[in-house]
Amino acid sequence: MYTKQNFINIEPADLFNRVQDMKAEGYRLVQICCTTLKSGFEVLYSFDLDGELVSLRLDMPANTEIDSISKIYWPAFIYENEMKDLFGLKIRHIELDFGGHFFRVAEETPWAPKTKAEVE
């Protein structure tokens, strides 16, 4: 059970260094999730240490690229490939990159932000 939960807003360019700091402090990776916003994406990277849940929150435009954290936390490659396939998130340097073929889906990046023309 988590006794404390914190959300920290960060810039996409700061992600890799912040995650390195979390690892050095002893945090374990709990989950990574993504959701679509009108302006792009919200991505949460959640970490745990002694019952404290800390989530790094990124609000980013759809075309923003971020660096993979799989060099720091190996299992992150699963979440990152999922976000790449389903949302179209641009992630550089994934340690095990499936190149958009992690999932078999009926349409490419089904949960990616839609343009106004696509919605109409």
PDB file of C-alpha atoms in Angstrom:
ATOM      1  CA  MET A   1       0.000   0.000   0.000  1.00  0.00           C
ATOM      2  CA  TYR A   2       1.299   3.395  -0.935  1.00  0.00           C
ATOM      3  CA  THR A   3       1.451   5.887   1.865  1.00  0.00           C
ATOM      4  CA  LYS A   4       2.481   8.799  -0.313  1.00  0.00           C
ATOM      5  CA  GLN A   5       2.026   9.672  -3.990  1.00  0.00           C
ATOM      6  CA  ASN A   6       3.728  12.494  -5.880  1.00  0.00           C
ATOM      7  CA  PHE A   7       3.377  13.776  -9.427  1.00  0.00           C
ATOM      8  CA  ILE A   8       6.289  15.739 -10.839  1.00  0.00           C
ATOM      9  CA  ASN A   9       5.815  17.630 -14.114  1.00  0.00           C
ATOM     10  CA  ILE A  10       8.931  17.504 -16.269  1.00  0.00           C
ATOM     11  CA  GLU A  11       9.943  18.453 -19.796  1.00  0.00           C
ATOM     12  CA  PRO A  12      10.527  15.629 -22.295  1.00  0.00           C
ATOM     13  CA  ALA A  13      14.188  16.666 -22.647  1.00  0.00           C
ATOM     14  CA  ASP A  14      14.698  16.082 -18.901  1.00  0.00           C
ATOM     15  CA  LEU A  15      13.272  12.543 -18.809  1.00  0.00           C
ATOM     16  CA  PHE A  16      16.454  10.468 -19.194  1.00  0.00           C
ATOM     17  CA  ASN A  17      18.438  12.409 -16.568  1.00  0.00           C
ATOM     18  CA  ARG A  18      15.535  12.385 -14.091  1.00  0.00           C
ATOM     19  CA  VAL A  19      15.110   8.625 -14.501  1.00  0.00           C
ATOM     20  CA  GLN A  20      18.854   8.099 -13.984  1.00  0.00           C
ATOM     21  CA  ASP A  21      18.514  10.013 -10.702  1.00  0.00           C
ATOM     22  CA  MET A  22      15.530   7.872  -9.642  1.00  0.00           C
ATOM     23  CA  LYS A  23      17.521   4.686 -10.310  1.00  0.00           C
ATOM     24  CA  ALA A  24      20.529   6.030  -8.347  1.00  0.00           C
ATOM     25  CA  GLU A  25      18.237   6.778  -5.394  1.00  0.00           C
ATOM     26  CA  GLY A  26      16.958   3.178  -5.393  1.00  0.00           C
ATOM     27  CA  TYR A  27      13.531   3.617  -6.989  1.00  0.00           C
ATOM     28  CA  ARG A  28      12.060   0.705  -8.952  1.00  0.00           C
ATOM     29  CA  LEU A  29      10.047   1.187 -12.129  1.00  0.00           C
ATOM     30  CA  VAL A  30       6.368   0.415 -11.500  1.00  0.00           C
ATOM     31  CA  GLN A  31       4.696   1.331 -14.792  1.00  0.00           C
ATOM     32  CA  ILE A  32       4.666   3.649 -17.780  1.00  0.00           C
ATOM     33  CA  CYS A  33       1.394   4.756 -19.330  1.00  0.00           C
ATOM     34  CA  CYS A  34       0.270   7.097 -22.056  1.00  0.00           C
ATOM     35  CA  THR A  35      -2.967   8.832 -22.901  1.00  0.00           C
ATOM     36  CA  THR A  36      -3.971  11.065 -25.764  1.00  0.00           C
ATOM     37  CA  LEU A  37      -4.617  14.767 -25.205  1.00  0.00           C
ATOM     38  CA  LYS A  38      -5.964  17.279 -27.723  1.00  0.00           C
ATOM     39  CA  SER A  39      -2.472  18.758 -27.898  1.00  0.00           C
ATOM     40  CA  GLY A  40      -0.585  15.445 -27.978  1.00  0.00           C
ATOM     41  CA  PHE A  41       0.173  13.060 -25.116  1.00  0.00           C
ATOM     42  CA  GLU A  42       0.388  12.753 -21.368  1.00  0.00           C
ATOM     43  CA  VAL A  43       2.934  10.128 -20.349  1.00  0.00           C
ATOM     44  CA  LEU A  44       3.450   8.958 -16.765  1.00  0.00           C
ATOM     45  CA  TYR A  45       6.562   7.135 -15.586  1.00  0.00           C
ATOM     46  CA  SER A  46       5.833   5.768 -12.096  1.00  0.00           C
ATOM     47  CA  PHE A  47       8.437   4.639  -9.564  1.00  0.00           C
ATOM     48  CA  ASP A  48       8.299   3.203  -6.039  1.00  0.00           C
ATOM     49  CA  LEU A  49      10.614   3.421  -3.055  1.00  0.00           C
ATOM     50  CA  ASP A  50       9.533   2.276   0.415  1.00  0.00           C
ATOM     51  CA  GLY A  51       5.815   2.838  -0.179  1.00  0.00           C
ATOM     52  CA  GLU A  52       6.249   6.192  -1.911  1.00  0.00           C
ATOM     53  CA  LEU A  53       4.908   6.330  -5.476  1.00  0.00           C
ATOM     54  CA  VAL A  54       6.483   9.032  -7.621  1.00  0.00           C
ATOM     55  CA  SER A  55       5.232   9.686 -11.156  1.00  0.00           C
ATOM     56  CA  LEU A  56       7.095  11.811 -13.651  1.00  0.00           C
ATOM     57  CA  ARG A  57       4.458  13.476 -15.854  1.00  0.00           C
ATOM     58  CA  LEU A  58       5.184  14.658 -19.380  1.00  0.00           C
ATOM     59  CA  ASP A  59       2.650  16.681 -21.375  1.00  0.00           C
ATOM     60  CA  MET A  60       4.002  16.809 -24.882  1.00  0.00           C
ATOM     61  CA  PRO A  61       3.009  17.652 -28.439  1.00  0.00           C
ATOM     62  CA  ALA A  62       2.411  14.654 -30.723  1.00  0.00           C
ATOM     63  CA  ASN A  63       5.617  15.108 -32.749  1.00  0.00           C
ATOM     64  CA  THR A  64       7.958  15.355 -29.756  1.00  0.00           C
ATOM     65  CA  GLU A  65      10.668  12.706 -29.528  1.00  0.00           C
ATOM     66  CA  ILE A  66      11.810  11.310 -26.206  1.00  0.00           C
ATOM     67  CA  ASP A  67      14.708   9.061 -25.270  1.00  0.00           C
ATOM     68  CA  SER A  68      14.078   5.518 -24.144  1.00  0.00           C
ATOM     69  CA  ILE A  69      14.773   4.691 -20.516  1.00  0.00           C
ATOM     70  CA  SER A  70      15.420   1.014 -21.355  1.00  0.00           C
ATOM     71  CA  LYS A  71      19.182   1.544 -20.852  1.00  0.00           C
ATOM     72  CA  ILE A  72      18.354   2.373 -17.224  1.00  0.00           C
ATOM     73  CA  TYR A  73      15.373   0.055 -16.624  1.00  0.00           C
ATOM     74  CA  TRP A  74      15.490  -2.849 -19.110  1.00  0.00           C
ATOM     75  CA  PRO A  75      11.770  -3.811 -18.792  1.00  0.00           C
ATOM     76  CA  ALA A  76      10.807  -0.322 -20.032  1.00  0.00           C
ATOM     77  CA  PHE A  77      11.250  -1.623 -23.600  1.00  0.00           C
ATOM     78  CA  ILE A  78       7.856  -3.353 -23.276  1.00  0.00           C
ATOM     79  CA  TYR A  79       5.985  -0.173 -22.328  1.00  0.00           C
ATOM     80  CA  GLU A  80       7.901   1.898 -24.881  1.00  0.00           C
ATOM     81  CA  ASN A  81       7.161  -0.446 -27.786  1.00  0.00           C
ATOM     82  CA  GLU A  82       3.507  -0.484 -26.725  1.00  0.00           C
ATOM     83  CA  MET A  83       3.302   3.333 -26.697  1.00  0.00           C
ATOM     84  CA  LYS A  84       5.081   3.479 -30.042  1.00  0.00           C
ATOM     85  CA  ASP A  85       2.712   0.953 -31.679  1.00  0.00           C
ATOM     86  CA  LEU A  86      -0.584   2.089 -30.184  1.00  0.00           C
ATOM     87  CA  PHE A  87      -0.107   5.848 -29.800  1.00  0.00           C
ATOM     88  CA  GLY A  88       2.587   6.687 -32.353  1.00  0.00           C
ATOM     89  CA  LEU A  89       4.840   8.070 -29.615  1.00  0.00           C
ATOM     90  CA  LYS A  90       8.317   8.834 -30.966  1.00  0.00           C
ATOM     91  CA  ILE A  91      10.872   7.099 -28.730  1.00  0.00           C
ATOM     92  CA  ARG A  92      14.576   6.997 -29.598  1.00  0.00           C
ATOM     93  CA  HIS A  93      17.116   4.312 -28.670  1.00  0.00           C
ATOM     94  CA  ILE A  94      14.833   1.561 -27.290  1.00  0.00           C
ATOM     95  CA  GLU A  95      17.155  -1.297 -26.327  1.00  0.00           C
ATOM     96  CA  LEU A  96      14.856  -3.879 -27.953  1.00  0.00           C
ATOM     97  CA  ASP A  97      12.891  -1.953 -30.592  1.00  0.00           C
ATOM     98  CA  PHE A  98      10.247  -3.933 -32.464  1.00  0.00           C
ATOM     99  CA  GLY A  99      10.044  -1.171 -35.096  1.00  0.00           C
ATOM    100  CA  GLY A 100       6.288  -0.737 -34.880  1.00  0.00           C
ATOM    101  CA  HIS A 101       5.547  -4.488 -34.868  1.00  0.00           C
ATOM    102  CA  PHE A 102       5.204  -5.248 -31.160  1.00  0.00           C
ATOM    103  CA  PHE A 103       1.431  -5.650 -31.601  1.00  0.00           C
ATOM    104  CA  ARG A 104      -0.644  -6.758 -34.542  1.00  0.00           C
ATOM    105  CA  VAL A 105      -3.307  -4.098 -34.899  1.00  0.00           C
ATOM    106  CA  ALA A 106      -6.025  -3.499 -37.490  1.00  0.00           C
ATOM    107  CA  GLU A 107      -4.891   0.080 -38.028  1.00  0.00           C
ATOM    108  CA  GLU A 108      -1.537   1.724 -37.490  1.00  0.00           C
ATOM    109  CA  THR A 109      -1.266   3.588 -34.143  1.00  0.00           C
ATOM    110  CA  PRO A 110      -4.994   3.303 -33.318  1.00  0.00           C
ATOM    111  CA  TRP A 111      -4.814   5.572 -30.268  1.00  0.00           C
ATOM    112  CA  ALA A 112      -2.709   8.327 -31.809  1.00  0.00           C
ATOM    113  CA  PRO A 113      -4.104  11.869 -31.663  1.00  0.00           C
ATOM    114  CA  LYS A 114      -6.426  12.457 -34.594  1.00  0.00           C
ATOM    115  CA  THR A 115      -6.327  15.536 -36.811  1.00  0.00           C
ATOM    116  CA  LYS A 116      -9.506  17.543 -37.265  1.00  0.00           C
ATOM    117  CA  ALA A 117      -9.910  16.077 -40.770  1.00  0.00           C
ATOM    118  CA  GLU A 118      -9.631  12.505 -39.425  1.00  0.00           C
ATOM    119  CA  VAL A 119     -12.310  13.162 -36.803  1.00  0.00           C
ATOM    120  CA  GLU A 120     -14.789  14.575 -39.354  1.00  0.00           C
TER     121      GLU A 120
END
